[in-house]
Structure formats: C-alpha cells, structure tokens
Amino acid sequence: MSAKRHSLDVPKGQAADILPLSTYSNARSSTNTKNPRSKLLQRLFLLLSAALCYAYFGYGLVYGRTHITHPSASDASTGVLATHHEQQALKLGPLLPSEHSDVCPQPKTVHPLKHRELAEELDRLYADEAYKLKAYDALSGAVQIPTESYDDLGPVGKDPRWDTFAEFHEYLERTFPRVFETLKVTKVNTYGIVLHWQGSDEAALPVVMAAHQGEWLWGRGSCDDKSDLIAGLQAIGALLERGFQPKRTFVWAYGFDEEASGVQGAGHLAPYLEETYGRDGVALILDEGGGAWGTQYGGDVIFAVPSLSEKGYLDVKIEVTTKGGHSSVPPKHTAVGILSSMVVAIETEPHEAALVRGGGAYNSTQCAATYAPEYPERLRKLARDAVDSDSALGELRDALMDEFPRFEAVLRTTQAADLVQGGVKVNALPEKVTAVVNHRIAEHSSVTELKEHFASVVVPVAARFNLSVEAFGKNVSAGNGKGGHVVLSDAFGTGLEPSPVTPMGTDDPYQILAGTIKATIESAEGYNASGVVVAPLLQLGNTDTRYYWNLTRNIVRYKHLRDVDRYNGAHTVNEAVRARGWIESIRFFTKFILNCDEY
C-alpha cells in the first residue's frame, strides 16, 4: 500500500491533556526563584499538606497524573498532593461522568462539524413517522426470510441449505435499489457481500463495517444481527438520497455463517479484503458485539459498553476406544463410564482465574468502580488499590466472582461438555465413545496452555483405567493400553487465540467511535441522564472479526441498542427488538460515517 495513506487522525483538541501536578507546582514557583525564603516556605507547606492528607485518608501520596497508591519508603520525598477528583473518589465514591479519571479516561463527544447541516437534516428525517414505518417494514421483511446457520452445514455449492441466502440477497437488492446500484457490489463465496463506497481521498484508509445475515419487531435475527445490517443499509440509502459523496472510502462486509464459526462467510471475505486493501490497510473495523447501553449501574448514568477484545476458542474432542462384547458380561467400567470419569475430572479442575491490568475485564471494572452510582464500596476501594497493589488485585479478582457470578466466565477459561456420543445397542458394549468440550479461552491464557491443562487432567484418569493416550498429535505416557486408548484433539480445527486488544489512546480511531456513541445517546429523543460513560469490556463470544486481525489493530465490537430495547436475548424464536429503539441504530451509523469522513 502507498506510504502516503493515512488512518483516522483524532484532532489534538479532542482529548483532554492533563498535566502532572508537579508541572503546575513548578509554574507557580517559577515567579519566586530569586527568593530562597519563599521557596522554603512553599516546600514546608507542601510537606505539611501531604502529611495531613495521609493522616486523614490513610492512603499514600499521589504521583504526577496517575492515581492513589500505598506509601513506601521511596515515596516520601517525591509525592505531591492528591487531585480534587482523587480526593472525591476516596471520600464520596463515584465521580460524575463529566469528571476526568486516569483509570477510565472518557472520550470527547464527537458530532459531525463539516457535515453538521446534513446530520441535522437526517435526524429530522429519522424522527418522521412515515420514514420510521418504512424502515420497520424493511427490517420486518428481512427477519421473515429464514437464514439460520447449522454446525453441520457443508460447503457452499454442495449443501442446498445455503440457497436461502439467494432469496435474502434478492430481498436486499429489491428493498435498497439505490444502494446496490450506486456502490460497488462484490459477492464472495456466492453469498458473502462486500459493498465498496469509494471516497475522493485515496490516501485515507478505509473504514469497514461488518455484519452477518443471519412497538416490537419479533423474529430470529431481529437483534442478532439483521437489525445492524438493515440499519446500516438505511443509513447508506439516506446519505445517497441527499447526494453525500464521502472523502474516505467505506466498506461493508456481510458474512452469512457467523453463528457457525464464519468459515464460509468471513473466512472467505477476509482474504478478499486483505488482497484488496492490504495488510494493515484499514483504519477501523466496526462489527456487532459489546453490550447494550443503559443505566445498568443504577442512578441516571448511562453506560455504553463496546468490546475491544474477544476470548479465544477451542473445542476439545475426547475419543475413548475399548473392547466390545456382549453387555451380559461387562467389564467393571465400560467406555461410557471411563469417558464420564474424564468429564467429571475436567469439571472438577477449572482453569485459574486472573484479572489482568489493561485487559478488558480490568478496564470495565475500573470504569464501573469510578463512575457507577450503585457499586459495592468494598469493590470500589479494591479497584483503586489494585492499580498498584498486586495483593489488592488478587482480592478484587475474588471479590468480583463472589459479588457477580458472571465474572466466573469472564476471568477464567470456561469449559462446557456439550456433545456426547456413543453406544449403538443396549446389549452391546460400546467400542467408541466421544465427548466434545467447548472452551472460551481467557485473555491471559492461550490455546497451548489450554491443551496442556486438558491433557494433565485426562492422563491420570487414563492411567487409572490402563488406557494409552494420544494428546493433540503426541503420544503421552499413561497406561499400557490393555484397557483401551484415548485420543484428545481439536474437534473441528477451529482453535483460536484470544484476540489482540484494540488501542484506546487519545490519538487512536477508537476515540471517534466512542465519541460518536456519546453524541448519538446525548442527542437522542427523550435523553434524560447526568451523562454517558463509555466502558470497554471483554467479549466472551467470538464474532466475524476473528478473521480480520490482519486488516487493522483497531477493531471494535458494538451494537447501538438500549438494554430495554432488546427482548429475550438472541438465537431464539422469541428474539425481538423495540422498533423505536432500533431507529437509534440508524442514527448511530449515520453519525459514525459522517464523523469518520471528517478525520
């Protein structure tokens, strides 16, 4: 790719620059450099104030622009006074959303500036009841076409169950004719769709938005993920109708089997996108994911929760082979019994939990502890201490799992025995039985570490039953094999490492995305909150972005829906989205496109 190409550049004024307190102290003292007595008095004042601060709060001093720490011998000579915000956090609990935090820095609200009039015009359009009804019809029609994915689907062109996507493509082209006539449309592996909207500035890296084709609007896909797909097409169509010509190139990549690991869809789209735009040739990728926004922590503070990373993935297959025979003369343990012992052993040996500084779970916890109106005070204090104290970090890890059971899944590699198969007849001893254990790999672990742990649990059980063992392609010392044989393997060849973490520095494209989230919520009809906090989290499941790591390091998973506008989750017959709430998704995509086009 051309060296002249540039990514999303955040204006320097967008992010607040906080100077260390020592900078301000030096600035104040610079006028008295010729007065030794004045300098001495200032130093005595600082030392006295620091001592009073320590005596009152029971905490150490604050260094520069960072955070509160426990005192140590080396701290006494270099400390400065705690900031007002940090003192407030100590005494009063949560900060206001408008106040700065070093552990959960908040983005500036980003509204379109150059495209302000267009954005306002489209807001008026989206508020029009006639427009809303037409948009509802578009989503309703899409949901009525069944496009479920199945784990046992064969390749496209060989399995006729894929053919339903041809009908769905016809519907999209009929419903959004201007979009499909104006943008460059490429079909990948028959049913993957790439829409390319060429910008006038060829040096600007493109932005990619991904989705998959597969009062209330009811039906499978209304939340996950036809709602985002149709909302994006609505935004494109509205912009086209008003003559918008982007400066930056925009790309939409629609997979069609994300629920079945994405091999046929995004698995084919990724090589095409990399060949077209180059490795690291994309400024930012936005895909579905994250959590719904709302006041989940009580009060009137809205939390929006995009995901900046995903857990890894591995399905481990256990295959036990033993001698067959008539069930009237059984051994002490059949293959089914041996396999059951292995599954029990696996479930009694969970993976270690860890809370990693800088990781998704840690970051989201710090944001909740800093800004949540309702949050356990013990956890709030532990979160502050955990910034520097390893012992407090360990206590916080355990306290999170005790207080919020969901953190058991967040902080450790999970394991779930989901598939079991074996036996063909009640009077015949099973000769081969299998189980598949699904794992979601924690951000601090890896596929290799998981395999080693799994083998270390199964091998002693195999030895007890005198089985030989092959673990992930290697023979492992266990029994002599007289009792049978066990094979451990990657069940479907879909092992995946935990994803890289998207950077969220002041100059990173994340700031545009996060600022757009705030702008959309704060300008929504009926908005009545004291503020919006953007709190990135860890995605427990996997999205199509698993295939897109080569395109950019800036990948965000986010779905712009309120928690009260979703019903019954996803992947179910009772899946539903509140129609008026879904309109906000269209507003979000519109502002996101316009904001990205300006930077």
Coordinates of C-alpha atoms in Angstrom, one line a residue:
M1 CA 0.0 0.0 0.0
S2 CA 1.1 3.6 -0.6
A3 CA 3.1 5.1 2.2
K4 CA 1.1 8.3 1.9
R5 CA -2.1 6.6 3.0
H6 CA -3.3 7.8 6.4
S7 CA -5.6 6.5 9.1
L8 CA -8.2 8.2 11.2
D9 CA -6.5 11.1 12.9
V10 CA -8.0 12.4 16.0
P11 CA -7.6 16.2 16.3
K12 CA -5.4 17.1 19.1
G13 CA -8.1 19.1 20.7
Q14 CA -10.4 16.1 21.0
A15 CA -8.7 14.6 24.0
A16 CA -8.1 16.4 27.2
D17 CA -4.4 16.7 28.1
I18 CA -3.9 16.5 31.9
L19 CA -0.5 17.8 33.1
P20 CA 1.2 16.3 36.2
L21 CA 0.6 18.3 39.3
S22 CA 4.3 18.9 39.6
T23 CA 4.0 20.9 36.4
Y24 CA 1.5 23.3 38.0
S25 CA 3.7 23.5 41.1
N26 CA 6.7 24.4 39.1
A27 CA 4.7 27.0 37.2
R28 CA 3.6 28.6 40.5
S29 CA 7.1 28.6 42.0
S30 CA 8.8 30.0 38.9
T31 CA 7.9 33.6 39.9
N32 CA 9.8 33.2 43.2
T33 CA 13.0 31.7 42.1
K34 CA 15.0 34.6 43.4
N35 CA 13.5 34.3 46.9
P36 CA 15.0 31.4 48.9
R37 CA 12.8 32.0 51.9
S38 CA 9.7 31.9 49.7
K39 CA 10.9 28.6 48.2
L40 CA 11.5 27.1 51.7
L41 CA 8.0 28.2 52.9
Q42 CA 6.5 26.5 49.8
R43 CA 8.3 23.3 50.5
L44 CA 7.2 23.3 54.1
F45 CA 3.6 23.9 53.1
L46 CA 3.7 21.0 50.6
L47 CA 5.2 18.6 53.2
L48 CA 2.7 19.7 55.9
S49 CA -0.3 19.3 53.5
A50 CA 0.9 15.9 52.4
A51 CA 1.2 14.7 56.0
L52 CA -2.3 16.0 56.7
C53 CA -3.6 14.2 53.6
Y54 CA -2.0 11.0 54.6
A55 CA -3.2 11.2 58.2
Y56 CA -6.8 12.0 57.2
F57 CA -7.3 9.5 54.4
G58 CA -5.0 6.7 55.5
Y59 CA -3.6 6.5 52.0
G60 CA -0.3 7.3 50.3
L61 CA 0.6 10.2 48.2
V62 CA -0.3 10.8 44.6
Y63 CA 2.3 10.9 41.9
G64 CA 2.0 13.2 38.8
R65 CA -1.1 12.4 36.9
T66 CA -1.6 8.8 37.9
H67 CA -3.5 7.5 40.9
I68 CA -3.6 6.9 44.6
T69 CA -1.0 4.4 45.9
H70 CA 0.1 2.8 49.2
P71 CA 3.1 4.6 50.8
S72 CA 6.6 3.2 50.6
A73 CA 10.0 4.3 51.7
S74 CA 10.8 5.7 48.3
D75 CA 7.6 7.7 48.1
A76 CA 8.0 10.2 50.8
S77 CA 10.4 12.5 49.1
T78 CA 8.7 12.7 45.7
G79 CA 4.9 12.8 46.5
V80 CA 2.6 15.6 45.7
L81 CA -0.9 16.4 46.7
A82 CA -3.9 14.3 45.6
T83 CA -6.0 15.9 42.9
H84 CA -9.5 17.0 43.7
H85 CA -11.0 14.1 41.7
E86 CA -9.0 11.5 43.6
Q87 CA -9.9 13.0 46.9
Q88 CA -13.5 13.0 45.9
A89 CA -13.2 9.3 44.9
L90 CA -11.8 8.5 48.3
K91 CA -14.5 10.3 50.3
L92 CA -17.6 10.2 48.2
G93 CA -17.4 7.2 45.9
P94 CA -18.3 7.7 42.2
L95 CA -17.1 10.6 40.0
L96 CA -19.6 12.4 37.8
P97 CA -19.4 11.4 34.2
S98 CA -18.1 14.8 33.3
E99 CA -15.1 14.4 35.6
H100 CA -11.7 13.0 34.5
S101 CA -10.4 9.7 35.6
D102 CA -6.9 8.3 34.8
V103 CA -8.1 4.7 35.1
C104 CA -11.2 5.2 32.9
P105 CA -10.5 8.1 30.6
Q106 CA -13.6 9.3 28.8
P107 CA -13.7 10.3 25.1
K108 CA -14.9 13.7 24.0
T109 CA -18.4 13.8 22.5
V110 CA -17.9 13.9 18.7
H111 CA -20.6 15.4 16.5
P112 CA -20.2 16.0 12.7
L113 CA -18.9 19.5 12.1
K114 CA -18.3 19.8 8.4
H115 CA -21.4 17.7 7.8
R116 CA -23.4 19.3 10.6
E117 CA -26.3 20.5 8.4
L118 CA -26.6 17.1 6.7
A119 CA -26.6 15.3 10.1
E120 CA -29.3 17.6 11.5
E121 CA -31.4 17.1 8.3
L122 CA -31.1 13.3 8.6
D123 CA -32.0 13.5 12.3
R124 CA -35.3 15.2 11.3
L125 CA -35.9 12.5 8.7
Y126 CA -35.3 9.7 11.1
A127 CA -37.8 11.3 13.5
D128 CA -40.5 11.3 10.8
E129 CA -43.2 8.7 11.4
A130 CA -43.6 7.9 7.7
Y131 CA -39.9 7.2 7.5
K132 CA -40.0 5.0 10.6
L133 CA -42.8 2.9 9.3
K134 CA -40.9 2.3 6.0
A135 CA -37.8 1.3 8.0
Y136 CA -39.7 -1.0 10.2
D137 CA -41.1 -2.8 7.1
A138 CA -37.6 -3.2 5.7
L139 CA -36.4 -4.9 8.9
S140 CA -39.6 -7.0 9.3
G141 CA -39.2 -8.3 5.7
A142 CA -35.6 -9.3 6.3
V143 CA -36.4 -11.2 9.5
Q144 CA -39.1 -13.1 7.8
I145 CA -36.6 -14.8 5.5
P146 CA -35.0 -17.7 7.5
T147 CA -31.2 -17.7 7.3
E148 CA -30.1 -19.7 10.3
S149 CA -26.7 -21.4 10.3
Y150 CA -26.1 -25.0 11.4
D151 CA -23.0 -26.6 12.8
D152 CA -23.2 -29.4 10.2
L153 CA -23.5 -27.3 7.1
G154 CA -21.4 -28.4 4.2
P155 CA -19.5 -26.1 1.8
V156 CA -21.4 -23.5 -0.3
G157 CA -22.4 -25.1 -3.6
K158 CA -22.7 -28.6 -2.1
D159 CA -25.2 -28.1 0.8
P160 CA -28.6 -26.8 -0.5
R161 CA -29.4 -25.3 2.8
W162 CA -27.3 -22.3 1.9
D163 CA -29.7 -21.5 -1.0
T164 CA -32.0 -19.5 1.3
F165 CA -29.4 -16.7 1.1
A166 CA -30.1 -16.2 -2.6
E167 CA -33.7 -15.2 -1.6
F168 CA -32.3 -12.9 1.0
H169 CA -30.0 -11.2 -1.4
E170 CA -32.9 -10.6 -3.8
Y171 CA -34.8 -9.0 -0.9
L172 CA -32.0 -6.7 -0.1
E173 CA -31.5 -5.6 -3.7
R174 CA -35.2 -5.0 -4.1
T175 CA -35.5 -3.1 -0.8
F176 CA -32.4 -0.9 -1.2
P177 CA -32.1 -0.5 -5.0
R178 CA -30.1 2.8 -4.8
V179 CA -27.5 1.3 -2.5
F180 CA -26.9 -1.8 -4.7
E181 CA -26.9 0.3 -7.9
T182 CA -24.5 3.0 -6.7
L183 CA -22.0 1.2 -4.5
K184 CA -19.6 -1.4 -6.0
V185 CA -21.0 -4.8 -5.0
T186 CA -18.8 -7.9 -4.8
K187 CA -20.1 -11.4 -4.0
V188 CA -17.5 -13.6 -2.2
N189 CA -18.1 -17.4 -2.0
T190 CA -21.5 -16.8 -3.5
Y191 CA -23.3 -15.4 -0.5
G192 CA -20.8 -13.1 1.2
I193 CA -21.4 -9.4 0.3
V194 CA -18.9 -6.6 0.1
L195 CA -20.2 -3.1 -0.6
H196 CA -17.5 -0.5 -1.5
W197 CA -18.2 3.2 -1.4
Q198 CA -15.2 4.9 -2.9
G199 CA -14.0 8.1 -1.3
S200 CA -12.4 11.0 -3.0
D201 CA -9.2 10.9 -0.9
E202 CA -7.4 7.8 -2.0
A203 CA -4.8 8.4 0.7
A204 CA -7.3 7.9 3.5
L205 CA -7.5 4.3 4.8
P206 CA -11.0 2.8 4.5
V207 CA -13.4 2.1 7.4
V208 CA -15.0 -1.3 7.4
M209 CA -18.4 -2.1 9.0
A210 CA -19.3 -5.7 9.3
A211 CA -22.5 -7.6 10.0
H212 CA -23.9 -11.0 9.2
Q213 CA -27.1 -12.1 7.5
G214 CA -28.4 -14.4 9.8
E215 CA -43.8 -1.3 19.3
W216 CA -41.7 -4.7 18.9
L217 CA -40.3 -6.4 15.8
W218 CA -40.3 -10.1 16.5
G219 CA -38.3 -12.9 14.9
R220 CA -34.9 -14.7 14.6
G221 CA -32.3 -12.1 13.7
S222 CA -34.2 -9.0 14.8
C223 CA -31.4 -8.4 17.4
D224 CA -28.6 -10.6 16.1
D225 CA -27.8 -9.4 13.5
K226 CA -30.2 -8.4 10.8
S227 CA -31.0 -5.3 12.8
D228 CA -27.5 -3.9 12.3
L229 CA -27.4 -5.0 8.6
I230 CA -30.6 -3.2 7.8
A231 CA -29.8 -0.2 9.9
G232 CA -26.5 0.3 8.0
L233 CA -28.3 0.0 4.6
Q234 CA -30.9 2.5 5.8
A235 CA -28.1 5.0 6.7
I236 CA -26.3 4.5 3.3
G237 CA -29.6 5.0 1.5
A238 CA -30.4 8.2 3.3
L239 CA -26.9 9.6 2.6
L240 CA -27.1 8.7 -1.1
E241 CA -30.5 10.3 -1.5
R242 CA -29.1 13.6 -0.2
G243 CA -26.1 13.5 -2.6
F244 CA -23.4 12.7 0.0
Q245 CA -20.1 11.9 -1.5
P246 CA -17.6 10.6 1.0
K247 CA -14.0 11.7 1.2
R248 CA -13.0 8.5 2.9
T249 CA -13.7 5.1 1.4
F250 CA -16.3 3.0 3.3
V251 CA -16.7 -0.8 3.1
W252 CA -19.5 -3.1 4.4
A253 CA -18.6 -6.8 4.7
Y254 CA -21.6 -9.1 5.3
G255 CA -20.8 -12.7 6.2
F256 CA -23.5 -15.3 6.4
D257 CA -22.4 -18.0 8.9
E258 CA -21.0 -16.2 11.9
E259 CA -23.1 -18.4 14.2
A260 CA -21.3 -21.5 12.8
S261 CA -17.8 -20.1 13.2
G262 CA -17.8 -18.0 10.0
V263 CA -15.7 -20.3 7.9
Q264 CA -17.8 -20.0 4.7
G265 CA -18.6 -16.3 5.1
A266 CA -16.0 -14.1 6.9
G267 CA -13.4 -16.9 6.4
H268 CA -13.6 -16.1 2.7
L269 CA -14.2 -12.4 3.0
A270 CA -11.0 -11.8 5.0
P271 CA -8.6 -12.9 2.2
Y272 CA -10.5 -10.8 -0.3
L273 CA -10.4 -7.7 1.9
E274 CA -6.7 -8.2 2.6
E275 CA -5.9 -8.6 -1.1
T276 CA -8.0 -5.5 -1.9
Y277 CA -6.9 -3.2 0.8
G278 CA -3.6 -4.7 2.0
R279 CA -2.3 -5.9 5.4
D280 CA -3.0 -3.2 8.0
G281 CA -4.7 -1.4 5.1
V282 CA -7.9 -0.5 7.1
A283 CA -8.3 2.4 9.6
L284 CA -11.0 0.8 11.7
I285 CA -13.4 -2.1 11.7
L286 CA -16.8 -2.0 13.5
D287 CA -18.7 -5.2 13.9
E288 CA -21.5 -6.4 16.1
G289 CA -20.9 -7.1 19.8
G290 CA -20.4 -5.4 23.1
G291 CA -23.3 -4.9 25.4
A292 CA -26.5 -2.9 25.3
W293 CA -26.3 0.6 26.7
G294 CA -28.4 1.7 29.7
T295 CA -28.4 2.5 33.4
Q296 CA -27.3 -0.9 34.5
Y297 CA -25.5 0.6 37.5
G298 CA -28.5 2.5 38.8
G299 CA -29.0 6.2 39.0
D300 CA -29.1 8.3 35.8
V301 CA -25.6 7.5 34.5
I302 CA -25.7 5.7 31.1
F303 CA -23.0 3.1 30.5
A304 CA -22.2 2.2 26.8
V305 CA -20.0 -0.9 26.6
P306 CA -18.2 -1.6 23.3
S307 CA -15.8 -4.6 23.2
L308 CA -12.2 -4.1 22.4
S309 CA -11.1 -7.8 22.6
E310 CA -12.5 -11.3 22.5
K311 CA -11.8 -14.5 24.3
G312 CA -10.1 -17.3 22.4
Y313 CA -11.8 -20.6 21.4
L314 CA -11.2 -24.3 21.3
D315 CA -13.4 -27.4 21.1
V316 CA -11.6 -30.4 22.5
K317 CA -12.7 -33.9 21.4
I318 CA -12.2 -36.9 23.8
E319 CA -12.4 -40.2 22.0
V320 CA -12.3 -43.4 24.1
T321 CA -11.9 -46.7 22.4
T322 CA -12.2 -50.0 24.3
K323 CA -13.0 -53.7 23.5
G324 CA -16.6 -54.5 22.7
G325 CA -18.6 -57.5 23.6
H326 CA -22.0 -58.6 25.0
S327 CA -23.4 -56.5 27.8
S328 CA -24.3 -59.5 29.8
V329 CA -20.6 -60.0 30.6
P330 CA -19.4 -56.4 31.1
P331 CA -16.1 -55.1 32.4
K332 CA -16.0 -53.1 35.6
H333 CA -16.1 -49.9 33.5
T334 CA -17.4 -49.5 30.0
A335 CA -16.2 -46.9 27.6
V336 CA -19.1 -44.7 28.6
G337 CA -18.1 -45.0 32.3
I338 CA -14.5 -44.2 31.5
L339 CA -15.5 -41.1 29.4
S340 CA -17.8 -40.0 32.2
S341 CA -14.9 -40.1 34.7
M342 CA -12.8 -38.0 32.4
V343 CA -15.6 -35.4 32.0
V344 CA -16.1 -35.3 35.8
A345 CA -12.3 -34.8 36.3
I346 CA -12.3 -31.9 33.8
E347 CA -15.2 -30.2 35.5
T348 CA -13.6 -30.6 39.0
E349 CA -10.4 -28.9 37.7
P350 CA -11.4 -25.5 36.5
H351 CA -8.9 -23.1 35.0
E352 CA -7.2 -20.5 37.1
A353 CA -9.0 -17.1 37.2
A354 CA -6.9 -13.9 36.6
L355 CA -7.6 -10.2 36.5
V356 CA -5.0 -8.6 34.2
R357 CA -4.2 -4.9 34.3
G358 CA -5.0 -3.4 31.0
G359 CA -7.3 -6.3 30.0
G360 CA -10.9 -5.9 29.1
A361 CA -12.3 -7.2 32.4
Y362 CA -9.9 -4.9 34.4
N363 CA -10.8 -1.8 32.3
S364 CA -14.5 -2.3 32.6
T365 CA -14.2 -2.9 36.4
Q366 CA -12.2 0.3 36.8
C367 CA -14.9 2.2 34.9
A368 CA -17.7 0.8 37.0
A369 CA -15.8 1.4 40.2
T370 CA -15.1 5.0 39.1
Y371 CA -18.4 6.1 37.7
A372 CA -21.2 3.7 38.7
P373 CA -23.7 5.3 41.0
E374 CA -24.5 1.9 42.6
Y375 CA -21.5 -0.3 43.2
P376 CA -20.2 -2.2 46.2
E377 CA -18.0 0.1 48.1
R378 CA -15.6 -2.7 49.0
L379 CA -15.0 -3.4 45.3
R380 CA -14.7 0.4 44.6
K381 CA -11.9 0.6 47.2
L382 CA -10.2 -2.6 46.0
A383 CA -10.3 -1.3 42.4
R384 CA -8.5 1.9 43.4
D385 CA -5.8 -0.1 45.3
A386 CA -5.4 -2.7 42.6
V387 CA -3.9 -0.1 40.3
D388 CA -0.6 -0.6 42.0
S389 CA -1.1 -3.3 44.6
D390 CA -0.9 -7.0 43.4
S391 CA -2.5 -8.2 46.6
A392 CA -5.4 -5.9 46.1
L393 CA -5.7 -7.0 42.5
G394 CA -6.0 -10.6 43.7
E395 CA -8.6 -9.6 46.3
L396 CA -10.5 -7.7 43.6
R397 CA -10.5 -10.8 41.4
D398 CA -12.0 -13.0 44.1
A399 CA -14.5 -10.3 45.2
L400 CA -15.8 -9.8 41.7
M401 CA -16.5 -13.5 41.3
D402 CA -18.2 -13.6 44.7
E403 CA -20.3 -10.5 44.0
F404 CA -21.1 -11.0 40.3
P405 CA -21.2 -14.7 39.4
R406 CA -20.8 -13.9 35.7
F407 CA -17.2 -13.0 36.4
E408 CA -16.5 -16.7 36.8
A409 CA -16.9 -16.8 33.0
V410 CA -15.1 -13.5 32.4
L411 CA -11.9 -14.1 34.4
R412 CA -11.1 -17.7 33.6
T413 CA -11.1 -20.1 30.6
T414 CA -14.5 -21.7 30.6
Q415 CA -15.2 -25.3 29.8
A416 CA -18.5 -26.9 28.9
A417 CA -19.1 -30.5 27.9
D418 CA -21.7 -30.0 25.3
L419 CA -21.7 -33.1 23.0
V420 CA -21.6 -36.8 23.9
Q421 CA -22.0 -39.7 21.5
G422 CA -21.6 -43.5 22.0
G423 CA -23.2 -46.8 22.0
V424 CA -25.4 -48.3 19.3
K425 CA -27.4 -51.1 21.1
V426 CA -28.4 -51.8 24.7
N427 CA -26.9 -55.3 24.7
A428 CA -23.7 -54.4 23.0
L429 CA -20.7 -52.8 24.8
P430 CA -19.8 -49.5 23.2
E431 CA -16.4 -49.7 21.5
K432 CA -16.0 -46.0 20.8
V433 CA -17.5 -43.0 22.7
T434 CA -16.8 -39.3 22.3
A435 CA -17.4 -36.1 24.0
V436 CA -16.7 -32.5 22.9
V437 CA -15.8 -29.9 25.5
N438 CA -16.2 -26.3 24.4
H439 CA -13.7 -23.7 25.8
R440 CA -13.7 -19.9 25.7
I441 CA -10.0 -19.0 26.4
A442 CA -9.3 -16.2 28.9
E443 CA -7.3 -13.2 27.7
H444 CA -4.4 -14.2 29.9
S445 CA -4.2 -17.8 28.5
S446 CA -3.6 -19.5 25.2
V447 CA -4.5 -22.5 23.1
T448 CA -1.3 -24.2 24.0
E449 CA -1.8 -23.6 27.7
L450 CA -5.3 -25.0 27.5
K451 CA -4.2 -28.1 25.7
E452 CA -1.5 -28.7 28.3
H453 CA -4.0 -28.3 31.1
F454 CA -6.6 -30.6 29.5
A455 CA -4.0 -33.4 29.0
S456 CA -2.8 -33.0 32.5
V457 CA -6.3 -33.7 33.8
V458 CA -7.2 -36.6 31.5
V459 CA -3.9 -38.5 31.6
P460 CA -4.1 -39.6 35.3
V461 CA -7.7 -40.9 34.6
A462 CA -6.5 -42.8 31.6
A463 CA -3.7 -44.3 33.6
R464 CA -6.1 -45.5 36.2
F465 CA -8.1 -47.4 33.6
N466 CA -4.9 -48.6 31.8
L467 CA -5.5 -46.6 28.6
S468 CA -2.8 -45.3 26.3
V469 CA -3.1 -41.6 25.4
E470 CA -2.5 -39.5 22.3
A471 CA -2.9 -35.9 23.2
F472 CA -3.1 -33.4 20.3
G473 CA -0.9 -35.5 18.0
K474 CA 1.6 -36.7 20.6
N475 CA 1.8 -40.0 22.4
V476 CA 1.7 -39.3 26.2
S477 CA 2.9 -41.7 28.9
A478 CA -0.2 -43.2 30.7
G479 CA -1.5 -46.8 30.8
N480 CA -0.1 -49.7 28.8
G481 CA -3.1 -49.7 26.5
K482 CA -4.6 -53.0 27.7
G483 CA -7.7 -51.2 28.8
G484 CA -8.1 -49.2 25.6
H485 CA -7.0 -46.0 24.0
V486 CA -7.9 -42.3 24.3
V487 CA -7.3 -39.5 21.8
L488 CA -7.5 -35.8 22.5
S489 CA -7.9 -33.5 19.5
D490 CA -9.1 -30.1 18.2
A491 CA -12.6 -31.3 17.4
F492 CA -13.3 -29.1 14.4
G493 CA -9.9 -27.4 13.6
T494 CA -11.2 -24.1 14.9
G495 CA -8.8 -23.3 17.7
L496 CA -8.4 -19.5 18.2
E497 CA -6.1 -17.5 20.4
P498 CA -7.5 -14.6 22.4
S499 CA -7.7 -11.5 20.2
P500 CA -5.4 -8.5 20.3
V501 CA -6.7 -5.6 22.4
T502 CA -7.7 -2.6 20.4
P503 CA -5.7 0.5 21.5
M504 CA -7.7 3.4 23.0
G505 CA -5.1 6.2 23.2
T506 CA -6.1 9.8 22.6
D507 CA -4.9 9.6 19.0
D508 CA -6.4 6.2 18.2
P509 CA -9.5 5.7 16.0
Y510 CA -11.4 4.3 19.0
Q511 CA -11.9 7.9 20.1
I512 CA -14.0 8.6 17.0
L513 CA -16.1 5.6 17.6
A514 CA -16.5 6.2 21.3
G515 CA -17.2 9.9 20.8
T516 CA -19.9 9.0 18.3
I517 CA -21.6 6.7 20.8
K518 CA -21.8 9.6 23.3
A519 CA -23.0 12.0 20.7
T520 CA -25.8 9.7 19.5
I521 CA -27.0 8.9 23.0
E522 CA -26.8 12.5 24.2
S523 CA -28.8 13.8 21.2
A524 CA -31.4 11.1 21.3
E525 CA -35.1 12.0 21.7
G526 CA -36.0 11.8 25.4
Y527 CA -32.4 11.8 26.6
N528 CA -32.5 12.5 30.4
A529 CA -29.3 11.5 32.1
S530 CA -26.5 13.1 34.0
G531 CA -24.0 11.8 31.5
V532 CA -22.7 8.9 29.4
V533 CA -19.7 6.7 30.4
V534 CA -18.1 4.6 27.7
A535 CA -16.7 1.5 29.4
P536 CA -14.9 -1.0 27.1
L537 CA -15.3 -4.7 28.0
L538 CA -14.2 -8.2 27.0
Q539 CA -16.3 -10.1 24.5
L540 CA -16.9 -13.6 25.8
G541 CA -18.1 -15.0 22.4
N542 CA -16.5 -14.7 19.0
T543 CA -17.5 -12.5 16.1
D544 CA -16.5 -12.5 12.4
T545 CA -13.7 -10.1 13.4
R546 CA -11.6 -13.2 14.3
Y547 CA -10.7 -13.4 10.6
Y548 CA -9.9 -9.7 10.3
W549 CA -6.9 -9.3 12.6
N550 CA -4.5 -8.8 9.6
L551 CA -6.5 -5.8 8.3
T552 CA -6.1 -3.5 11.3
R553 CA -5.3 -3.4 15.0
N554 CA -8.4 -1.1 15.5
I555 CA -11.4 -3.5 15.8
V556 CA -14.4 -2.5 17.9
R557 CA -17.5 -4.7 18.5
Y558 CA -20.5 -2.7 19.3
K559 CA -24.3 -2.7 18.8
H560 CA -26.1 0.5 19.4
L561 CA -29.2 -0.7 21.2
R562 CA -30.5 0.1 24.7
D563 CA -30.9 -2.7 27.1
V564 CA -34.7 -2.1 27.4
D565 CA -35.0 -2.2 23.6
R566 CA -33.9 -5.9 23.3
Y567 CA -36.1 -8.8 24.3
N568 CA -35.1 -12.4 25.2
G569 CA -31.5 -12.2 24.0
A570 CA -30.6 -13.8 20.7
H571 CA -30.6 -17.1 18.9
T572 CA -34.3 -17.8 19.8
V573 CA -37.8 -17.8 18.4
N574 CA -38.8 -15.0 20.9
E575 CA -36.0 -12.7 19.9
A576 CA -37.3 -9.1 19.5
V577 CA -36.2 -5.5 19.2
R578 CA -38.2 -2.4 20.1
A579 CA -38.9 -0.6 16.8
R580 CA -38.4 3.0 18.0
G581 CA -35.2 2.0 19.8
W582 CA -33.9 0.4 16.7
I583 CA -34.1 3.8 14.9
E584 CA -31.3 4.9 17.1
S585 CA -29.1 2.4 15.4
I586 CA -29.7 4.2 12.1
R587 CA -28.8 7.5 13.7
F588 CA -25.6 6.0 15.1
F589 CA -24.4 4.5 11.8
T590 CA -25.1 7.9 10.1
K591 CA -23.1 9.9 12.6
F592 CA -20.3 7.3 12.6
I593 CA -20.0 7.6 8.8
L594 CA -20.0 11.4 8.8
N595 CA -17.5 11.6 11.7
C596 CA -15.1 9.1 10.2
D597 CA -15.4 11.1 6.9
E598 CA -14.2 14.2 8.6
Y599 CA -11.0 12.8 10.1

